[in-house]
Short mmCIF file of C-alpha atoms in Angstrom, two decimals:
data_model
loop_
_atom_site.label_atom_id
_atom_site.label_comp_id
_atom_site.label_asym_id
_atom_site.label_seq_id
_atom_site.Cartn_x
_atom_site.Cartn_y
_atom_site.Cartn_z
CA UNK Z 1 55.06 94.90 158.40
CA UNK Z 2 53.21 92.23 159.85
CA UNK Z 3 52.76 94.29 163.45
CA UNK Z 4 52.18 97.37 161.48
CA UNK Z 5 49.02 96.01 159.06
CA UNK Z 6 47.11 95.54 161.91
CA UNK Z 7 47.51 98.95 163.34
CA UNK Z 8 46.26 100.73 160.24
CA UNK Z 9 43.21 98.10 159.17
CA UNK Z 10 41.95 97.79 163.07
CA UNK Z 11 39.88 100.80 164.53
CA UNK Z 12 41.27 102.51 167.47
CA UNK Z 13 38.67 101.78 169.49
CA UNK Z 14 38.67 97.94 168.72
CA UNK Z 15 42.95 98.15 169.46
CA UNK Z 16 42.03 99.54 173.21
CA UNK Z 17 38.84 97.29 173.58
CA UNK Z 18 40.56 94.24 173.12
CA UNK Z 19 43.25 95.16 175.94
CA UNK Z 20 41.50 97.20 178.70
CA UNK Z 21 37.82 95.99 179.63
CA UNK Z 22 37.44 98.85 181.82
CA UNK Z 23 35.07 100.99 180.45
CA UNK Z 24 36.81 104.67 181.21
CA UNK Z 25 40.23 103.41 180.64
CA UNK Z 26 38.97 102.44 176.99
CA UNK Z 27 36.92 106.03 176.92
CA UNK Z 28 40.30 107.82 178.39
CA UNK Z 29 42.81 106.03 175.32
CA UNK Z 30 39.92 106.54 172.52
CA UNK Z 31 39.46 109.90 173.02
CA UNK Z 32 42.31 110.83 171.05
CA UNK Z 33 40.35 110.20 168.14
CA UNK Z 34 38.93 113.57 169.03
CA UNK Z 35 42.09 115.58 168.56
CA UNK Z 36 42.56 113.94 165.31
CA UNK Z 37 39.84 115.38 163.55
CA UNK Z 38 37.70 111.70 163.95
CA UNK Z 39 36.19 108.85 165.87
CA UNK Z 40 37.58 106.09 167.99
CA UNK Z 41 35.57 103.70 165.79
CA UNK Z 42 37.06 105.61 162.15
CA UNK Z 43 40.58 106.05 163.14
CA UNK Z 44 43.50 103.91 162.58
CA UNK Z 45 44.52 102.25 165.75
CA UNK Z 46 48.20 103.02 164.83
CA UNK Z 47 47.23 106.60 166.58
CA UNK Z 48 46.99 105.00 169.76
CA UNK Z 49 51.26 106.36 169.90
CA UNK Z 50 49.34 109.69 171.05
CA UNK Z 51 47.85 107.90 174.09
CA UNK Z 52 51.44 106.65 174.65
CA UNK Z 53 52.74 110.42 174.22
CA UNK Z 54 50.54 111.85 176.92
CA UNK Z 55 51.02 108.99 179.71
CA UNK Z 56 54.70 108.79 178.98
CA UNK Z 57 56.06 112.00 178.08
CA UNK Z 58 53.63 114.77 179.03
CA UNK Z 59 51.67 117.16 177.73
CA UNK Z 60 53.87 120.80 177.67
CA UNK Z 61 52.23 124.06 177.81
CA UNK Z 62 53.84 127.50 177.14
CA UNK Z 63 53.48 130.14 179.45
CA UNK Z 64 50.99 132.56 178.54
CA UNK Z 65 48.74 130.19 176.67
CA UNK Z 66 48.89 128.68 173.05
CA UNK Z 67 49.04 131.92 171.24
CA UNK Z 68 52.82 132.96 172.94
CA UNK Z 69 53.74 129.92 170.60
CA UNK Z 70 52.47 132.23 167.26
CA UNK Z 71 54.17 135.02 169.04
CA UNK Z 72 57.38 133.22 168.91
CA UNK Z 73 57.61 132.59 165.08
CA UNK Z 74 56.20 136.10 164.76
CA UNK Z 75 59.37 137.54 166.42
CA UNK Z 76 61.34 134.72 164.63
CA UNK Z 77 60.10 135.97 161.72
CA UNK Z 78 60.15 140.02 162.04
CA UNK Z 79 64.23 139.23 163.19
CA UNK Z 80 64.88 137.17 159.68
CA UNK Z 81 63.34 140.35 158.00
CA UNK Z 82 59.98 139.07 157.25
CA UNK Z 83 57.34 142.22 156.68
CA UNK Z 84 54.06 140.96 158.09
CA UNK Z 85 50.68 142.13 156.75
CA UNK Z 86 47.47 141.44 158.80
CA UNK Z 87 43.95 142.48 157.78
CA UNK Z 88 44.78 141.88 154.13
CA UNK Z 89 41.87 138.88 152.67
CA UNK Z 90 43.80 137.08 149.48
CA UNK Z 91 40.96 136.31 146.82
CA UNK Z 92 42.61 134.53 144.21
CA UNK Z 93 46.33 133.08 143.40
CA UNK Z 94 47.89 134.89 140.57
CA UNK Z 95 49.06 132.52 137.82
CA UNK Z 96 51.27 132.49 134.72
CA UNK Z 97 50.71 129.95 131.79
CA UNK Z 98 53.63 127.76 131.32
CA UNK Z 99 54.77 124.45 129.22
CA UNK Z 100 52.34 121.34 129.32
CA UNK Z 101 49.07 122.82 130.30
CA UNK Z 102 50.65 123.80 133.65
CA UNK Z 103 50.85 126.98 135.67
CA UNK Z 104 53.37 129.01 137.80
CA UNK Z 105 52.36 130.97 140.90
CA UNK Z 106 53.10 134.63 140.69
CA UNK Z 107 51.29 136.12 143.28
CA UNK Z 108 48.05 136.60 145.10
CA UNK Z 109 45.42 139.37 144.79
CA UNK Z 110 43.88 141.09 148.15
CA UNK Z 111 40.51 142.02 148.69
CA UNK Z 112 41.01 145.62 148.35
CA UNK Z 113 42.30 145.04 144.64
CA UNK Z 114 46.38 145.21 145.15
CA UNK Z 115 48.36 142.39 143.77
CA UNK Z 116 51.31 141.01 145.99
CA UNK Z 117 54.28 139.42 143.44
CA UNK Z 118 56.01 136.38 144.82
CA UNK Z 119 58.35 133.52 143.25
CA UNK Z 120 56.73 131.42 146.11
CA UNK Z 121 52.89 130.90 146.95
CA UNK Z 122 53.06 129.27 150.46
CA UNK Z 123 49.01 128.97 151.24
CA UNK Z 124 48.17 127.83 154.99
CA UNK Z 125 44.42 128.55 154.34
CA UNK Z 126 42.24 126.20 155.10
CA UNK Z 127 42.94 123.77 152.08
CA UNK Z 128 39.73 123.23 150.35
CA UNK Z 129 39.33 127.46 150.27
CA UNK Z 130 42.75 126.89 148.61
CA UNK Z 131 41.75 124.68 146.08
CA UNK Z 132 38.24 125.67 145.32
CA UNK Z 133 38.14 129.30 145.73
CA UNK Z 134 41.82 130.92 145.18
CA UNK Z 135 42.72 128.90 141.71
CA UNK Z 136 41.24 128.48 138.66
CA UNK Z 137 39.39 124.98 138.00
CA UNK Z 138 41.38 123.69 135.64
CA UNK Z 139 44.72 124.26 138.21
CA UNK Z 140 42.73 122.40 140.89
CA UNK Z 141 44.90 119.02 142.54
CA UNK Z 142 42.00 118.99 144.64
CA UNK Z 143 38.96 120.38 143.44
CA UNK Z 144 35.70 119.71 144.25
CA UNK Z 145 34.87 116.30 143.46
CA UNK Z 146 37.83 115.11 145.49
CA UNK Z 147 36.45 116.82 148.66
CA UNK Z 148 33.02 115.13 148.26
CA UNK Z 149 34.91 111.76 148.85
CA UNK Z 150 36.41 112.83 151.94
CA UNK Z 151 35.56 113.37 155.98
CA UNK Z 152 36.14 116.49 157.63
CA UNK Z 153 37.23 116.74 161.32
CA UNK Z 154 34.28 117.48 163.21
CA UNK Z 155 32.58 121.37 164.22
CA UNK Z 156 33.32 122.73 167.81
CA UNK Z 157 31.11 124.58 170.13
CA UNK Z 158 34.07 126.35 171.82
CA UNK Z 159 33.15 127.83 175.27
CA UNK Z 160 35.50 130.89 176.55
CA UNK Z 161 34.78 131.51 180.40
CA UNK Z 162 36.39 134.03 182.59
CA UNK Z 163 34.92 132.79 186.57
CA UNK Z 164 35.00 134.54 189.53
CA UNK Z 165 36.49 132.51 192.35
CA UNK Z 166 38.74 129.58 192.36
CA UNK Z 167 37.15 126.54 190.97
CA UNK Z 168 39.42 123.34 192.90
CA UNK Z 169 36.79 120.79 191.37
CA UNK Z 170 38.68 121.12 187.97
CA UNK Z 171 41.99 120.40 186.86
CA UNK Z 172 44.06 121.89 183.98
CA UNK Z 173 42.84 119.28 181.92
CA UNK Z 174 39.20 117.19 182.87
CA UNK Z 175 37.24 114.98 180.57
CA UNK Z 176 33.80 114.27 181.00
CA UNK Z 177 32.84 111.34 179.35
CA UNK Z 178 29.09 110.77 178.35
CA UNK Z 179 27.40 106.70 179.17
CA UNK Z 180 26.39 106.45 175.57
CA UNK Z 181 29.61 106.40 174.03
CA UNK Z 182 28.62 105.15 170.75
CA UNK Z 183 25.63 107.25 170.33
CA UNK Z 184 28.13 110.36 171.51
CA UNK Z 185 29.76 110.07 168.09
CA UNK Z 186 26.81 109.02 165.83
CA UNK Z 187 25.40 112.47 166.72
CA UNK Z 188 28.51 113.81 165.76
CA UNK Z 189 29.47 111.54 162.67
CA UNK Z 190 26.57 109.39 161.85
CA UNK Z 191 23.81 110.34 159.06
CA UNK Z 192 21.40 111.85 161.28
CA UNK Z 193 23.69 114.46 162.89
CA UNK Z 194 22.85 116.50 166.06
CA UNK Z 195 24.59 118.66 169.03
CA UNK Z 196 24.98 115.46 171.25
CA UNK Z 197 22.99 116.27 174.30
CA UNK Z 198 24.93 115.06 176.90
CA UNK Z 199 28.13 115.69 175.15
CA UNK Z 200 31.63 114.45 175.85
CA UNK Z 201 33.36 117.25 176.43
CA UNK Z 202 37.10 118.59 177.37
CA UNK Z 203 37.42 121.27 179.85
CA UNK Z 204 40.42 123.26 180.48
CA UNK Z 205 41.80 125.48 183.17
CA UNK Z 206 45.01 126.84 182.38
CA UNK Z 207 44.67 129.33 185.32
CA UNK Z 208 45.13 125.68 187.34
CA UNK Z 209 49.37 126.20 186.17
CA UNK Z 210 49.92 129.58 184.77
CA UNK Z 211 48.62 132.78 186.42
CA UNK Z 212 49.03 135.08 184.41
CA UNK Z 213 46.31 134.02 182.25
CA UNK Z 214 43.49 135.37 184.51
CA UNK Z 215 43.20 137.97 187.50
CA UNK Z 216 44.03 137.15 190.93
CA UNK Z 217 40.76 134.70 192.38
CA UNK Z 218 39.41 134.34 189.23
CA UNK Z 219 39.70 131.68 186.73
CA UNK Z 220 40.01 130.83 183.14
CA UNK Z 221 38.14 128.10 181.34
CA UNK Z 222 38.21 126.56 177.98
CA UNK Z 223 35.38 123.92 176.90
CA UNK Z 224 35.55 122.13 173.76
CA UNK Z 225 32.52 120.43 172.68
CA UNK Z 226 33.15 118.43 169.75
CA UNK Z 227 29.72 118.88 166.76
CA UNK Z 228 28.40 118.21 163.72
CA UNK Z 229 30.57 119.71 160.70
CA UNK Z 230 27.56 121.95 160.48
CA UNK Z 231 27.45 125.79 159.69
CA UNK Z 232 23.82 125.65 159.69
CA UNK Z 233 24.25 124.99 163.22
CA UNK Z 234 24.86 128.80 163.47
CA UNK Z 235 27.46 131.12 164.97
CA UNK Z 236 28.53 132.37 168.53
CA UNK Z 237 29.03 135.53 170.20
CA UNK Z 238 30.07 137.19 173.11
CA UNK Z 239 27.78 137.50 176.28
CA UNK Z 240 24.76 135.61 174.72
CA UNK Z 241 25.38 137.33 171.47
CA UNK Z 242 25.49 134.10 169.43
CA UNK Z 243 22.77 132.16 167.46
CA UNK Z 244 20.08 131.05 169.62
CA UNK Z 245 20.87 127.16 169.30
CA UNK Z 246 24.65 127.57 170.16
CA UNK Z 247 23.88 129.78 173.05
CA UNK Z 248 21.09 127.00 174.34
CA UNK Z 249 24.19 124.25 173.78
CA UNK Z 250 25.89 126.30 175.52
CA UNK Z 251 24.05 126.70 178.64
CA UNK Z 252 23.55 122.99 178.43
CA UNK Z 253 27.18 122.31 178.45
CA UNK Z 254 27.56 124.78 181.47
CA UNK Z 255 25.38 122.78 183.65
CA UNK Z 256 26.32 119.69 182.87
CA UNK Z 257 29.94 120.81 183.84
CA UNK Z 258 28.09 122.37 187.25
CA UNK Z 259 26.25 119.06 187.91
CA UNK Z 260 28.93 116.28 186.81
CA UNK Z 261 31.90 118.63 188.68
CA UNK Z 262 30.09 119.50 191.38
CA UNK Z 263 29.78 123.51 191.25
CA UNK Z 264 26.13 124.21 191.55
CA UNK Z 265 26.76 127.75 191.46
CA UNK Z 266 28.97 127.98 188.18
CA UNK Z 267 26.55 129.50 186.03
CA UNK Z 268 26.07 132.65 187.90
CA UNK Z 269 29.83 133.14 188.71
CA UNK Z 270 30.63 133.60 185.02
CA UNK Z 271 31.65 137.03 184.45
CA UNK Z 272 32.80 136.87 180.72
CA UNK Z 273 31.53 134.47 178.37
CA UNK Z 274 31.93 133.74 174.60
CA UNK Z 275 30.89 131.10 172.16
CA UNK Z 276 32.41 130.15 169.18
CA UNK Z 277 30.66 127.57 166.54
CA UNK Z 278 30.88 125.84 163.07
CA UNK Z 279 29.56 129.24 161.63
CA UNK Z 280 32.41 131.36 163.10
CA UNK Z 281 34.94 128.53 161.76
CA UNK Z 282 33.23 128.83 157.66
CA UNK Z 283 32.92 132.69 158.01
CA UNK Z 284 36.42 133.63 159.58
CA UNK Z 285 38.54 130.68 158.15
CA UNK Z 286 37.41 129.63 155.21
CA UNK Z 287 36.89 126.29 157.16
CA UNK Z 288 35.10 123.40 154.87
CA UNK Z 289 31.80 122.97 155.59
CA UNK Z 290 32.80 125.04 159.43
CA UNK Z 291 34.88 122.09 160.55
CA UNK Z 292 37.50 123.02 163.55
CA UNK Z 293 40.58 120.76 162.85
CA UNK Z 294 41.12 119.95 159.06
CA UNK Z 295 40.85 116.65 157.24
CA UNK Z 296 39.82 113.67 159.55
CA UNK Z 297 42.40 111.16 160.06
CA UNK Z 298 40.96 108.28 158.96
CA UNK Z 299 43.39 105.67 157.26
CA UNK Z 300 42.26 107.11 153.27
CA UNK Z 301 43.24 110.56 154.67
CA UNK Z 302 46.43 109.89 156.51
CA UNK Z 303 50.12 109.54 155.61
CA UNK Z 304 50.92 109.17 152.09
CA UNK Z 305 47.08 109.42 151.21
CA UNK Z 306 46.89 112.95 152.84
CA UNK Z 307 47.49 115.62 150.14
CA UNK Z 308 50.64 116.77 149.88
CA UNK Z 309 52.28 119.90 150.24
CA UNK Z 310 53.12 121.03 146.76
CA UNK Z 311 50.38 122.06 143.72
CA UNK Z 312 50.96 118.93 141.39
CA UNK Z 313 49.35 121.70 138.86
CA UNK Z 314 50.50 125.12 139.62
CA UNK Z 315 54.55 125.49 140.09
CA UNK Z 316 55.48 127.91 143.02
CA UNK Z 317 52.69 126.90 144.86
CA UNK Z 318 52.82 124.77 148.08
CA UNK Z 319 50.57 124.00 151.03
CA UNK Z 320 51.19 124.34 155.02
CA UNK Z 321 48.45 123.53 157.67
CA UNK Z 322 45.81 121.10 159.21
CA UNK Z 323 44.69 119.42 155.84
CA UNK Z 324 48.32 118.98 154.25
CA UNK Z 325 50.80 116.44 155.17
CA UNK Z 326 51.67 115.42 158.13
CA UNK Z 327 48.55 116.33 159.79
CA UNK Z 328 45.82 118.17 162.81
CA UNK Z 329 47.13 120.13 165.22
CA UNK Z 330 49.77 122.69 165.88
CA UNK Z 331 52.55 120.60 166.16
CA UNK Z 332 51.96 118.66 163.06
CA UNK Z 333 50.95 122.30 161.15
CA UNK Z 334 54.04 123.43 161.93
CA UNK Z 335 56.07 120.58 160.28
CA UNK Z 336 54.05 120.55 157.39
CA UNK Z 337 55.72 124.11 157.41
CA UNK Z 338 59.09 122.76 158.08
CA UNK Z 339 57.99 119.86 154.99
CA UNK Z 340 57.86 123.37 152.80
CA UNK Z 341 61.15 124.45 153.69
CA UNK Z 342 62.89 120.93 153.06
CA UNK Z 343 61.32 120.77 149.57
CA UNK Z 344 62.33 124.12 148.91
CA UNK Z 345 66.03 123.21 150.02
CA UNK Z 346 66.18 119.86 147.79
CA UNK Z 347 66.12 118.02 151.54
CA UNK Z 348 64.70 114.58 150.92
CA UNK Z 349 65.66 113.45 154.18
CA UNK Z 350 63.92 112.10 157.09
CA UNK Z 351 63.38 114.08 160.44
CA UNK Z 352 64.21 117.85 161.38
CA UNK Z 353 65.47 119.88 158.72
CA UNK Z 354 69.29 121.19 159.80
CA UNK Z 355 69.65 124.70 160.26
CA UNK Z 356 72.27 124.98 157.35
CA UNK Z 357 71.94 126.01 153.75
CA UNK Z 358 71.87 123.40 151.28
CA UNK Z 359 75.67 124.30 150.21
CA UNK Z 360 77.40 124.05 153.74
CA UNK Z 361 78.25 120.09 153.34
CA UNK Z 362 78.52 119.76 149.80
CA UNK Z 363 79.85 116.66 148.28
CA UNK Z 364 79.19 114.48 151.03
CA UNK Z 365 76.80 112.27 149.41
CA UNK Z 366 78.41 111.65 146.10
CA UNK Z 367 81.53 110.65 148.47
CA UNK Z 368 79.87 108.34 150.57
CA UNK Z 369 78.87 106.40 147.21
CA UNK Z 370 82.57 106.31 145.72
CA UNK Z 371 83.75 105.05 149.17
CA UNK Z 372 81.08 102.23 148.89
CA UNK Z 373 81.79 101.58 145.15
CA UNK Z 374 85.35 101.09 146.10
CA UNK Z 375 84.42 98.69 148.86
CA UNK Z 376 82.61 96.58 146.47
CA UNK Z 377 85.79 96.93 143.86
CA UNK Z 378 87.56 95.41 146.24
CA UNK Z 379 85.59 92.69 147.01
CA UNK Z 380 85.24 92.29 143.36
CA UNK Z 381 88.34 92.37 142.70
CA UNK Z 382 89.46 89.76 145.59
CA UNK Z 383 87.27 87.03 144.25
CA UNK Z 384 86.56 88.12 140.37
CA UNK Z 385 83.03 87.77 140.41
CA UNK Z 386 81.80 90.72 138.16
CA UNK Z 387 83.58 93.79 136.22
CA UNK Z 388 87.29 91.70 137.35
CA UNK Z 389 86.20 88.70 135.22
CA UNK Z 390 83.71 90.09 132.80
CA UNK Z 391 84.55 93.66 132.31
CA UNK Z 392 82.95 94.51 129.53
CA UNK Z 393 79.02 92.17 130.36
CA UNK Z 394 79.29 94.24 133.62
CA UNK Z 395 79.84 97.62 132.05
CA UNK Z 396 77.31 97.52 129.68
CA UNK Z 397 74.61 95.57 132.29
CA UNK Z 398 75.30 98.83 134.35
CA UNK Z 399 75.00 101.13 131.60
CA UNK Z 400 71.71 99.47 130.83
CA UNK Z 401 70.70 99.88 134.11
CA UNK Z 402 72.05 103.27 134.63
CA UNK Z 403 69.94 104.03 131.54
CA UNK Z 404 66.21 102.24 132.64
CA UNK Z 405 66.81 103.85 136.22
CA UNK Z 406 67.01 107.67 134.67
CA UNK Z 407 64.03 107.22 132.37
CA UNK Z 408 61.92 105.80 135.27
CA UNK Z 409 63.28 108.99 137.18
CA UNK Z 410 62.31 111.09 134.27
CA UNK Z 411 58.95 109.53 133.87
CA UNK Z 412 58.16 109.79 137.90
CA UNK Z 413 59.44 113.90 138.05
CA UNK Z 414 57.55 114.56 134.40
CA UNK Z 415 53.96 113.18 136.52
CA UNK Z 416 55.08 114.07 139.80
CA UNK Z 417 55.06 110.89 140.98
CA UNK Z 418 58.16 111.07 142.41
CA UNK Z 419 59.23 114.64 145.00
CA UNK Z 420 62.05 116.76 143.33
CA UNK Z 421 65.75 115.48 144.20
CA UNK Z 422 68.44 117.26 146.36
CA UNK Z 423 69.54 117.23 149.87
CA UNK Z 424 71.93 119.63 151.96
CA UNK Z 425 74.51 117.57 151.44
CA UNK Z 426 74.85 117.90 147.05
CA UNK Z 427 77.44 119.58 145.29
CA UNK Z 428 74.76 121.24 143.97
CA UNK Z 429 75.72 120.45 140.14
CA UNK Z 430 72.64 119.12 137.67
CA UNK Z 431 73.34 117.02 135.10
CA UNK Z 432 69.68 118.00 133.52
CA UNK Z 433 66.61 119.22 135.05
CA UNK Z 434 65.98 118.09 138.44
CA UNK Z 435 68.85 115.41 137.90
CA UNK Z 436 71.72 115.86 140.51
CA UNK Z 437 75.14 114.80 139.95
CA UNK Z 438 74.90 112.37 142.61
CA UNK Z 439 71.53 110.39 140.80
CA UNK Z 440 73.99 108.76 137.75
CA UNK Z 441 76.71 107.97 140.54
CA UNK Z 442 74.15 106.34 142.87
CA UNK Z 443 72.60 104.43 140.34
CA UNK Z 444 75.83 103.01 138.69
CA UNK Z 445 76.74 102.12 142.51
CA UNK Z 446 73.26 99.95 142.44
CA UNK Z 447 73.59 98.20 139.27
CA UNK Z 448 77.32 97.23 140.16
CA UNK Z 449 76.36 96.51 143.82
CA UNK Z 450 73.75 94.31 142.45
CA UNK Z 451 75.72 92.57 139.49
CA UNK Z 452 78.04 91.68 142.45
CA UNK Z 453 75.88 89.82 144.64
CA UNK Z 454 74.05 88.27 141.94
CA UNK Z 455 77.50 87.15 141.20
CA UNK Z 456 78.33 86.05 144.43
CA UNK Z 457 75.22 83.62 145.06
CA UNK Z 458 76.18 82.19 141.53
CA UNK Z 459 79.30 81.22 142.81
CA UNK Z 460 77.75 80.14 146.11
CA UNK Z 461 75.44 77.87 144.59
CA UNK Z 462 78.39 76.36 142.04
CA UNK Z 463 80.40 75.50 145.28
CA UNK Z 464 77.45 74.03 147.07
CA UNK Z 465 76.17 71.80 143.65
CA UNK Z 466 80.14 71.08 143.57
CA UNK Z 467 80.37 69.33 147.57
CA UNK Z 468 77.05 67.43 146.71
CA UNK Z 469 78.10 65.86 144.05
CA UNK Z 470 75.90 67.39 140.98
CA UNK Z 471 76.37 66.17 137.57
CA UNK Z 472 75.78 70.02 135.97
CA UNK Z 473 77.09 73.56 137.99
CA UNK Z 474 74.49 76.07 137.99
CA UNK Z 475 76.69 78.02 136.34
CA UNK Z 476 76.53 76.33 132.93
CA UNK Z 477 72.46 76.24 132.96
#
């Protein structure tokens, strides 16, 4: 705890200054900041572990660019049986009444007026669309007020290039890094917000390792200039077909990459060109207020303070993507859909969800706690310090225990406080509503674990009083 407060209280940009006085070694290790929806000087430093992922592990890239990646769990999907419907716009969440004020998810509703029935409601949409346009007020966990407290990543002016001729100045992955650093990501974040002019920008070539991604002596580019959260800002379009401000960023962009890379001739060797902006981002998903990555990551937005990926108000209905837990990019998007999957199996357990159903190991739990409680017996019974000398105290102290535990339980499920019990490893029997087998077992096993040592540092302290010599034990005070 004490090396981990820092981290999240210190900005990422302070963590690196303080260590590297170089000024592009600190520009190189804040960057990050970018790819998690913030600022160097707004994040927590604790996200300096990316830095540490690229320089010691690599960066992997699948063959055939990003998208062979939602290929994948397409044909993942289509071989489990999974019917997939494109084209179809949901414009509301179908809900049923249900005890306590609350709802149940049913369905959605598509633009052309069908209704889909589901038991399940798994909404990747950009969250605040979620929230503020697909449910009713009153079944918000989000709703509007709760957004105007928070950042959004910020907008992208995304640059698609197809070039004729190799282009050797550029890697698969270049950086160009503006002087004014600070000023770089006022324009972006501060109150006065503008299309930073120069921009830091991030330029790929992905033609540089993989060639099937554009024709022979030609290359592929990718420029990501990070913007205001700004539809206003306008939209893009292909071959100078966007808004005329993101066009003019555009061509700004393009020679500053022909000036600072040294290709004088870029502009005129680009043979397909297309722009995408904050606009495109609101109008084709949903994005709040056009932002590109989902919910900055700034220390009130990450972790545990990050919404969550369950409806605390609508049963049925749960949340994947950028602005649920754990976080940006596609990585963390897809274990926020794995997070879906756990909570849907009972699996309360830390790292990858098994590939097993929840009934394949069943009992394995409640046994591990039996084999404990017998340890302690043992113990107990070796030196009599708590149900072998007071048998009835210690069973009703447990039962008393037992008894405050399961109403705390009950109070943390009936608020949602607490994340619904169950793990892959269950008999699968409840006791009650949401109450395993296992949860009376473990918590006995607690009370009687703690009786025990409370017990034993009695009977430590009794000896110790005895050698020195004290008038009174501390057992008789």
């Amino acid at each position: 705890m004490p090396q981990l407060a820092p981290l999240l209280t210190t900005t990422l940009s302070r963590h690196v200054e303080r260590r590297f006085s170089d000024k592009r070694l600190q520009q190189v290790l804040g960057y990050p900041a970018v790819f998690l929806g913030g600022s160097p000087y707004g994040v927590p430093s604790l996200y300096h572990l990316m830095s540490h992922l690229d320089l010691a592990d690599g960066v992997l890239y699948p063959r055939g660019g990003l998208y062979e990646v939602i290929r994948a769990v397409e044909r993942v999907a289509r071989a489990e049986g999974v019917a997939i419907e494109t084209g179809a716009e949901v414009t509301s969440i179908v809900t049923t009444p249900t005890a306590g004020g609350r709802a149940q998810a049913t369905g959605v509703t598509l633009a052309d007026g069908r209704r889909v029935d589901a038991d399940l409601v798994v909404s990747s949409a950009d969250l605040h669309f979620t929230e503020t346009q697909l449910l009713p007020e009153p079944l918000r966990t989000y709703p509007q007020r709760w957004w105007d407290k928070r950042t959004p990543s910020p907008g992208a002016l995304l640059l698609l290039l197809g070039v004729d001729g190799e282009l050797p100045q550029l890697a698969h992955h270049t950086l160009l890094f503006t002087e004014d650093w600070h000023a770089n990501f006022d324009d972006i974040f501060g109150e006065h917000t503008r299309i930073p002019d120069p921009a830091s920008i991030y330029v790929c070539k992905p033609s540089a390792t993989d060639p099937t991604v554009a024709p022979d002596g030609s290359e592929n580019l990718f420029v990501l200039v990070p913007i205001p959260a700004d539809p206003s800002l306008g939209h893009g379009g292909v071959d100078r077909g966007g808004s005329p401000r993101i066009e003019a960023a555009a061509d700004r962009v393009i020679e500053q990459i022909s000036q600072w890379c040294g290709i004088p001739d870029l502009a005129e060797r680009i043979t397909v060109r297309r722009t995408i902006a904050p606009g495109d981002f609101e109008h084709d998903f949903h994005a709040w207020r056009g932002n590109a990555l989902g919910l900055a990551h700034t220390l009130r937005q990450s972790a545990v303070f990050r919404p969550r990926n369950a409806s605390k108000k609508v049963d049925a209905l749960a949340y994947a993507g950028a602005s649920a837990l754990p976080g940006i990019g596609l990585p963390m998007c897809l274990i926020s859909a794995e997070l879906v999957v756990k909570r849907l199996r009972g699996d309360r357990s830390p790292g990858r969800s098994p590939n097993r159903r929840p009934s394949e190991m069943p009992g394995l739990y409640l046994l591990a706690i039996l084999v404990s409680a017998a340890g302690i017996a043992v113990i107990d019974a070796r030196w009599r310090l708590a149900a072998f000398a007071a048998p009835v105290r210690t069973l009703a102290a447990v039962a008393i225990g037992v008894m405050f535990f399961l109403a705390w339980d009950a109070v943390g499920i009936m608020t949602r406080a607490f994340i619904k019990g169950g793990s892959s490893l269950f008999v699968g029997i409840d006791l009650a509503p949401e109450l395993p087998l296992e949860e009376p077992f473990f918590l006995a096993f607690l009370c009687y674990l703690g009786l025990v040592l409370y017990a034993a540092a009695l009977r430590y302290l009794d000896a110790r009083a005895a050698r020195t010599g004290t008038d009174e034990a501390v057992s008789d005070r």
